[in-house]
Short mmCIF file of C-alpha atoms in Angstrom, two decimals:
data_model
loop_
_atom_site.label_atom_id
_atom_site.label_comp_id
_atom_site.label_asym_id
_atom_site.label_seq_id
_atom_site.Cartn_x
_atom_site.Cartn_y
_atom_site.Cartn_z
CA MET A 16 3.35 -51.71 32.17
CA SER A 17 2.33 -47.43 32.45
CA ASP A 18 -0.43 -48.38 32.43
CA LEU A 19 -0.43 -49.29 36.08
CA TYR A 20 0.70 -45.99 37.18
CA LYS A 21 -1.93 -43.69 35.51
CA LYS A 22 -4.37 -41.40 38.19
CA ARG A 23 -6.85 -43.99 39.50
CA SER A 24 -10.79 -43.15 39.93
CA THR A 25 -11.01 -41.63 43.81
CA GLU A 26 -13.93 -45.18 43.88
CA GLN A 27 -10.78 -47.39 43.28
CA LEU A 28 -9.44 -46.20 44.72
CA ILE A 29 -11.54 -46.93 47.89
CA MET A 30 -12.08 -49.94 46.64
CA MET A 31 -8.41 -50.92 47.30
CA LEU A 32 -7.66 -49.18 50.75
CA LEU A 33 -11.08 -51.12 52.40
CA SER A 34 -10.26 -54.67 50.18
CA ALA A 35 -6.76 -53.96 51.68
CA ALA A 36 -7.71 -52.56 54.78
CA ALA A 37 -10.32 -55.50 55.76
CA ALA A 38 -7.90 -57.90 54.34
CA ALA A 39 -5.01 -56.04 56.96
CA ALA A 40 -7.72 -56.41 59.84
CA ILE A 41 -8.33 -60.09 59.61
CA ALA A 42 -4.69 -61.85 58.70
CA PRO A 43 -3.96 -61.52 62.73
CA PHE A 44 -6.77 -63.80 63.73
CA ALA A 45 -6.11 -66.45 61.16
CA ILE A 46 -2.42 -66.56 62.42
CA LEU A 47 -3.68 -66.42 66.00
CA ARG A 48 -6.39 -69.08 65.37
CA SER A 49 -3.78 -71.42 63.82
CA MET A 50 -1.41 -70.58 66.89
CA GLN A 51 -3.86 -71.90 69.27
CA GLY A 52 -5.17 -75.11 66.92
CA GLN A 53 -8.37 -74.20 65.85
CA TRP A 54 -8.36 -74.92 63.22
CA LEU A 55 -11.30 -73.84 61.13
CA LEU A 56 -12.13 -70.72 61.84
CA ALA A 57 -8.39 -70.03 61.04
CA ALA A 58 -9.13 -71.73 57.69
CA VAL A 59 -11.61 -69.19 57.85
CA ASP A 60 -10.20 -66.12 58.77
CA ALA A 61 -7.69 -66.40 55.70
CA GLY A 62 -10.21 -67.34 52.51
CA LEU A 63 -11.25 -64.10 53.56
CA VAL A 64 -7.73 -63.04 53.60
CA LEU A 65 -7.19 -63.88 50.16
CA VAL A 66 -10.38 -63.11 49.09
CA PHE A 67 -10.09 -59.26 50.48
CA ALA A 68 -6.72 -59.51 48.86
CA ALA A 69 -7.68 -60.26 45.29
CA VAL A 70 -10.22 -57.85 45.04
CA ALA A 71 -7.58 -54.67 45.96
CA LEU A 72 -4.86 -57.30 42.75
CA PHE A 73 -8.57 -56.91 40.75
CA VAL A 74 -8.48 -53.49 41.59
CA PHE A 75 -5.85 -52.24 40.80
CA PHE A 76 -4.42 -54.39 37.93
CA ARG A 77 -7.66 -54.27 36.12
CA ARG A 78 -9.85 -51.25 36.86
CA ARG A 79 -12.33 -52.94 37.01
CA LEU A 80 -15.15 -52.57 39.79
CA GLY A 81 -18.07 -54.97 37.99
CA PRO A 82 -19.72 -56.98 40.83
CA VAL A 83 -16.66 -56.05 43.14
CA SER A 84 -18.29 -54.68 45.58
CA TYR A 85 -21.15 -57.48 45.28
CA ALA A 86 -18.02 -60.11 45.94
CA ILE A 87 -16.98 -58.19 49.31
CA CYS A 88 -20.38 -58.16 50.38
CA ILE A 89 -21.12 -61.85 49.85
CA ALA A 90 -17.45 -62.81 51.20
CA GLY A 91 -17.53 -60.61 54.20
CA PHE A 92 -21.56 -62.13 55.62
CA THR A 93 -20.12 -65.47 54.01
CA GLY A 94 -16.98 -65.14 56.46
CA THR A 95 -19.16 -63.67 59.55
CA THR A 96 -22.17 -66.58 59.46
CA ALA A 97 -19.43 -69.81 59.34
CA THR A 98 -17.67 -67.71 62.35
CA ILE A 99 -20.36 -67.51 64.02
CA TYR A 100 -21.60 -70.88 63.50
CA ILE A 101 -17.66 -72.56 63.93
CA ALA A 102 -17.55 -70.25 67.04
CA GLY A 103 -20.43 -69.29 69.03
CA ALA A 104 -22.48 -66.30 69.88
CA ALA A 105 -19.78 -64.01 69.94
CA GLN A 106 -18.73 -63.39 67.29
CA MET A 107 -21.80 -61.57 66.80
CA THR A 108 -19.47 -58.07 66.67
CA TRP A 109 -18.75 -58.33 63.90
CA LEU A 110 -22.12 -58.11 61.63
CA PHE A 111 -21.67 -54.86 62.51
CA PRO A 112 -18.66 -54.08 59.82
CA VAL A 113 -19.51 -55.72 57.01
CA ILE A 114 -23.88 -54.16 57.60
CA LEU A 115 -21.68 -50.93 57.91
CA MET A 116 -19.85 -52.21 54.79
CA THR A 117 -22.31 -53.46 52.47
CA PHE A 118 -24.28 -50.58 52.62
CA TYR A 119 -20.98 -47.87 51.67
CA LEU A 120 -20.59 -50.19 48.86
CA VAL A 121 -24.11 -51.07 47.24
CA LYS A 122 -26.56 -48.96 46.62
CA PRO A 123 -29.27 -48.70 50.14
CA LEU A 124 -31.93 -51.68 48.33
CA PRO A 125 -29.47 -53.99 48.27
CA ALA A 126 -27.86 -53.37 50.97
CA THR A 127 -30.69 -53.66 52.89
CA ALA A 128 -31.17 -57.15 51.73
CA LEU A 129 -28.22 -58.15 51.99
CA SER A 130 -28.27 -57.51 55.75
CA ILE A 131 -31.81 -58.80 56.27
CA ILE A 132 -30.54 -61.49 54.38
CA GLY A 133 -27.21 -62.42 56.64
CA VAL A 134 -29.25 -61.54 59.85
CA SER A 135 -31.82 -64.73 58.84
CA VAL A 136 -28.74 -67.19 58.32
CA VAL A 137 -27.32 -66.65 61.29
CA LEU A 138 -30.68 -66.66 63.38
CA PRO A 139 -31.07 -70.48 64.16
CA GLU A 140 -27.26 -70.30 65.55
CA LEU A 141 -28.03 -67.26 67.80
CA LEU A 142 -31.85 -68.40 69.25
CA GLY A 143 -29.85 -72.12 70.83
CA ASP A 144 -26.66 -69.93 71.98
CA ILE A 145 -27.69 -66.93 74.27
CA SER A 146 -31.52 -65.92 75.93
CA SER A 147 -34.01 -63.89 75.08
CA GLU A 148 -33.01 -60.91 76.63
CA ASN A 149 -30.31 -60.83 74.77
CA LEU A 150 -31.24 -61.70 71.51
CA MET A 151 -34.32 -59.26 71.54
CA THR A 152 -31.80 -56.71 72.17
CA LEU A 153 -29.04 -58.18 69.76
CA LEU A 154 -31.95 -57.81 67.49
CA SER A 155 -33.21 -54.30 68.25
CA THR A 156 -29.89 -53.10 68.50
CA ILE A 157 -29.13 -54.60 64.99
CA GLY A 158 -32.68 -53.00 63.62
CA LEU A 159 -31.81 -49.85 64.58
CA SER A 160 -28.64 -49.99 63.84
CA LEU A 161 -30.26 -50.24 60.04
CA ALA A 162 -32.46 -48.63 59.48
CA LEU A 163 -29.97 -45.83 60.81
CA THR A 164 -27.61 -46.76 58.67
CA TYR A 165 -30.28 -47.05 55.50
CA ALA A 166 -30.99 -42.85 55.73
CA PHE A 167 -27.28 -41.93 55.83
CA SER A 168 -27.26 -44.08 53.15
CA GLN A 169 -30.01 -42.96 50.53
CA GLN A 170 -29.82 -39.25 51.75
CA THR A 171 -25.52 -39.61 50.59
CA VAL A 172 -27.12 -41.52 47.47
CA HIS A 173 -29.59 -39.11 46.83
CA GLN A 174 -26.17 -35.81 47.41
CA HIS A 175 -23.81 -37.67 45.16
CA GLU A 176 -26.37 -37.75 42.72
CA GLN A 177 -27.23 -33.52 43.29
CA LEU A 178 -23.25 -33.05 42.98
CA ILE A 179 -23.06 -34.61 39.79
CA GLU A 180 -26.31 -32.96 38.54
CA LEU A 181 -24.70 -30.15 38.99
CA ALA A 182 -20.58 -30.95 37.72
CA THR A 183 -22.36 -32.32 35.19
CA LYS A 184 -25.02 -30.41 33.31
CA ASP A 185 -25.42 -26.69 32.00
CA PRO A 186 -28.12 -25.51 34.59
CA LEU A 187 -30.40 -23.21 31.89
CA THR A 188 -31.10 -26.37 28.86
CA GLY A 189 -29.86 -29.47 30.90
CA ALA A 190 -27.83 -30.48 28.08
CA TYR A 191 -24.27 -32.29 29.76
CA ASN A 192 -21.48 -29.73 29.21
CA ARG A 193 -17.96 -29.31 28.38
CA ARG A 194 -16.63 -31.79 31.27
CA ALA A 195 -18.80 -33.86 31.21
CA LEU A 196 -18.50 -33.86 26.75
CA SER A 197 -14.60 -33.95 27.63
CA ASP A 198 -15.30 -37.76 30.22
CA ALA A 199 -17.62 -38.91 27.70
CA LEU A 200 -14.95 -39.00 23.89
CA THR A 201 -12.22 -40.23 26.74
CA GLU A 202 -14.19 -43.19 27.03
CA LEU A 203 -15.71 -43.35 23.60
CA ILE A 204 -11.82 -43.79 22.13
CA ALA A 205 -10.56 -45.65 24.93
CA LYS A 206 -13.95 -48.09 23.94
CA HIS A 207 -12.63 -47.29 20.10
CA ASN A 208 -9.16 -48.35 21.17
CA ARG A 209 -10.50 -51.74 22.03
CA ASN A 210 -12.79 -52.63 20.42
CA PRO A 211 -12.79 -50.63 17.10
CA VAL A 212 -16.35 -49.22 17.66
CA THR A 213 -18.69 -46.76 14.86
CA ALA A 214 -19.73 -42.87 16.42
CA SER A 215 -19.90 -39.78 14.84
CA MET A 216 -19.95 -36.42 16.16
CA LEU A 217 -22.42 -33.46 15.10
CA LEU A 218 -21.58 -30.08 16.53
CA LEU A 219 -24.43 -27.89 15.52
CA ASP A 220 -24.71 -23.52 16.38
CA LEU A 221 -27.07 -21.59 16.08
CA ASP A 222 -27.03 -18.83 12.54
CA HIS A 223 -26.23 -15.74 14.11
CA PHE A 224 -27.71 -15.84 17.34
CA LYS A 225 -26.22 -12.33 19.28
CA ARG A 226 -28.78 -10.98 16.39
CA VAL A 227 -31.89 -12.63 19.06
CA ASN A 228 -29.75 -11.74 22.17
CA ASP A 229 -30.06 -8.16 21.26
CA ALA A 230 -32.60 -8.04 19.23
CA PHE A 231 -35.09 -9.65 21.32
CA GLY A 232 -32.72 -9.76 24.97
CA HIS A 233 -31.37 -12.14 26.77
CA ALA A 234 -34.38 -14.26 28.63
CA VAL A 235 -36.03 -14.31 25.32
CA GLY A 236 -32.79 -15.90 24.30
CA ASP A 237 -32.26 -18.19 26.68
CA SER A 238 -35.72 -19.17 25.72
CA VAL A 239 -34.29 -19.95 21.91
CA LEU A 240 -31.81 -22.29 23.71
CA VAL A 241 -33.95 -24.43 25.99
CA GLY A 242 -36.53 -24.51 22.68
CA PHE A 243 -33.20 -25.72 20.50
CA VAL A 244 -32.31 -28.09 22.62
CA ASN A 245 -36.04 -29.97 23.33
CA ILE A 246 -35.93 -30.59 19.48
CA VAL A 247 -32.75 -32.41 18.75
CA ARG A 248 -33.95 -34.16 22.26
CA GLN A 249 -37.02 -35.17 20.53
CA ARG A 250 -35.57 -36.51 18.47
CA ILE A 251 -31.68 -37.92 18.90
CA ARG A 252 -31.54 -41.62 19.89
CA SER A 253 -31.97 -42.79 23.01
CA ASN A 254 -27.43 -43.54 23.26
CA ASP A 255 -27.23 -40.43 21.45
CA ARG A 256 -25.89 -37.17 24.31
CA LEU A 257 -26.47 -34.14 23.59
CA TYR A 258 -23.24 -31.02 25.13
CA ARG A 259 -23.91 -27.17 25.14
CA VAL A 260 -19.67 -26.46 24.36
CA GLY A 261 -20.15 -22.74 24.38
CA GLY A 262 -22.64 -20.32 24.31
CA GLU A 263 -24.21 -21.38 21.36
CA GLU A 264 -22.50 -24.02 20.37
CA PHE A 265 -23.55 -26.92 20.79
CA VAL A 266 -22.27 -31.10 20.65
CA VAL A 267 -24.20 -34.72 19.70
CA LEU A 268 -22.31 -37.71 20.30
CA ALA A 269 -23.61 -40.55 18.33
CA ASP A 270 -22.56 -43.19 19.73
CA GLY A 271 -22.92 -46.26 17.44
CA ALA A 272 -23.54 -43.63 13.97
CA ASP A 273 -21.51 -43.56 10.48
CA ALA A 274 -21.11 -40.60 9.18
CA SER A 275 -24.32 -41.36 6.70
CA THR A 276 -26.46 -42.33 9.23
CA ALA A 277 -25.10 -38.29 11.05
CA GLU A 278 -26.01 -36.19 7.90
CA LYS A 279 -29.57 -37.92 7.67
CA LEU A 280 -30.19 -36.72 11.95
CA ALA A 281 -28.48 -33.10 11.44
CA GLU A 282 -29.79 -32.39 8.22
CA ASP A 283 -33.42 -33.64 9.87
CA LEU A 284 -32.11 -30.93 13.25
CA ARG A 285 -31.79 -28.32 10.59
CA VAL A 286 -35.11 -28.71 9.29
CA LEU A 287 -37.11 -29.00 12.58
CA VAL A 288 -34.75 -25.57 14.28
CA GLU A 289 -36.03 -23.74 10.55
CA ALA A 290 -39.98 -24.18 11.32
CA ALA A 291 -39.84 -24.60 15.09
CA ARG A 292 -39.93 -20.45 14.92
CA LEU A 293 -38.45 -20.39 18.39
CA ALA A 294 -38.01 -15.95 17.93
CA ASP A 295 -41.57 -15.02 17.33
CA SER A 296 -40.80 -12.63 15.02
CA GLN A 297 -37.53 -13.95 13.64
CA THR A 298 -36.02 -17.62 11.90
CA VAL A 299 -33.86 -18.35 14.17
CA THR A 300 -31.96 -21.71 11.95
CA VAL A 301 -28.17 -23.44 12.52
CA SER A 302 -25.76 -25.01 11.09
CA VAL A 303 -24.17 -28.43 11.35
CA GLY A 304 -20.77 -30.08 10.99
CA VAL A 305 -20.96 -33.21 11.03
CA ALA A 306 -17.15 -36.51 11.77
CA GLN A 307 -17.13 -39.72 11.96
CA LEU A 308 -14.06 -40.70 14.18
CA LEU A 309 -11.63 -42.00 12.05
CA PRO A 310 -8.98 -44.84 13.27
CA GLY A 311 -6.33 -43.64 15.81
CA GLU A 312 -7.68 -40.66 16.20
CA THR A 313 -8.01 -38.74 19.53
CA SER A 314 -10.29 -36.53 20.81
CA ASP A 315 -8.77 -32.86 19.70
CA ASP A 316 -8.12 -35.09 16.35
CA TRP A 317 -11.81 -36.06 15.86
CA LEU A 318 -13.65 -32.22 17.24
CA ARG A 319 -10.84 -30.13 15.05
CA ARG A 320 -12.50 -32.07 11.89
CA GLY A 321 -15.66 -31.14 13.44
CA ASP A 322 -14.64 -27.55 14.12
CA ASN A 323 -13.67 -27.01 9.44
CA ALA A 324 -17.27 -28.43 8.47
CA LEU A 325 -19.25 -26.49 11.63
CA TYR A 326 -17.07 -23.73 10.05
CA SER A 327 -16.83 -24.97 6.09
CA ALA A 328 -21.44 -24.52 6.53
CA LYS A 329 -20.56 -21.33 8.27
CA HIS A 330 -19.10 -20.23 5.65
CA ALA A 331 -21.30 -21.81 3.50
CA GLY A 332 -24.12 -19.25 4.18
CA ARG A 333 -25.27 -21.19 7.41
CA ASN A 334 -28.14 -22.65 7.26
CA LYS A 335 -26.20 -25.67 6.54
CA VAL A 336 -25.07 -29.28 6.93
CA VAL A 337 -21.39 -30.28 5.63
CA SER A 338 -19.03 -33.85 6.54
CA ALA A 339 -15.87 -34.32 6.95
CA ASN A 340 -16.35 -36.72 4.90
CA GLY A 341 -13.83 -39.50 6.90
CA ALA A 342 -10.89 -37.97 6.17
CA PRO A 343 -8.66 -34.58 7.62
CA ARG A 344 -9.57 -31.30 6.28
CA ALA A 345 -7.15 -28.77 5.49
CA LEU A 346 -8.54 -26.02 6.52
CA THR A 347 -7.45 -22.83 8.57
CA ALA A 348 -10.36 -21.58 9.79
CA VAL A 349 -10.13 -22.94 13.21
CA ASN A 350 -7.65 -20.87 13.76
CA ASP A 351 -9.86 -17.76 11.70
CA PRO A 352 -10.65 -14.35 14.02
CA HIS A 353 -13.04 -14.92 11.26
CA HIS A 354 -14.93 -18.16 12.72
CA GLN A 355 -16.12 -16.51 16.05
CA ALA A 356 -17.11 -13.51 14.73
CA SER A 357 -19.10 -14.81 11.47
CA ALA A 358 -21.43 -17.39 14.33
#
């Protein structure tokens, strides 16, 4: 039960609020129409209230959105269509909030398709219910609303993607940042707790990187970092993710990779970096610590073991790969002031 009180994402809160508001807005119509003996309309309204309430409860208890957005949109168009066919063209005004809700909940192209289908379905009823002039006015209004809503939705999606890019990626290298790593670790640990999976972590640190900056300047140092990231991206698998967590320190999360696979990946990266000649007159090398996720392990524990393995690689002379070998190491190097100085 404690999970019920954990903080929910903005998307989950909005979905619950929207569903609850829709149920509350339609409920009075269901009551009024049942009192007036309009049983068919009352049944449609009651069905919509139940759908929206069920969605709000589903998101509240399960914390999953999944196809819920589409379910809400389809329910909205279905209920509006039924109401128009039962009560006539006067109910067309319900289409406008449903269209707006659809563009808010799903991506612009699917929202446009759903809206066009919804309008097309009610068109036969409108042809015999209102004059040609009013029909043209109505269709023109709906078409203009769709165009404006599509343009606004497309712009919003683009801005949202840009914000995510700024919030989760390192501007120099394009690798994911520390914040993104924290989110990924939380998600991966939760996934592992639900259904044990294999995953490994590689901590990579460029050796003597300060010497590169001192000898050639920060512009060359930045170029080395970008070149290093390109090498890593070309070698890791499509489902692996690269994160920059410090000046010259990076993490690779290899979901589905055991320690042996991760060690092979780490050794390949070590060889590729050494052979790349990232700085023209100075060989750049990398030390790598590898740790496979253990059952019941927290993200902090996992990171600590990986960092201990990285320290061991540094302590052994750098340009090496050291694995935690699936067991915590009794090292105190993480808190050793020489740990940072020796990088």
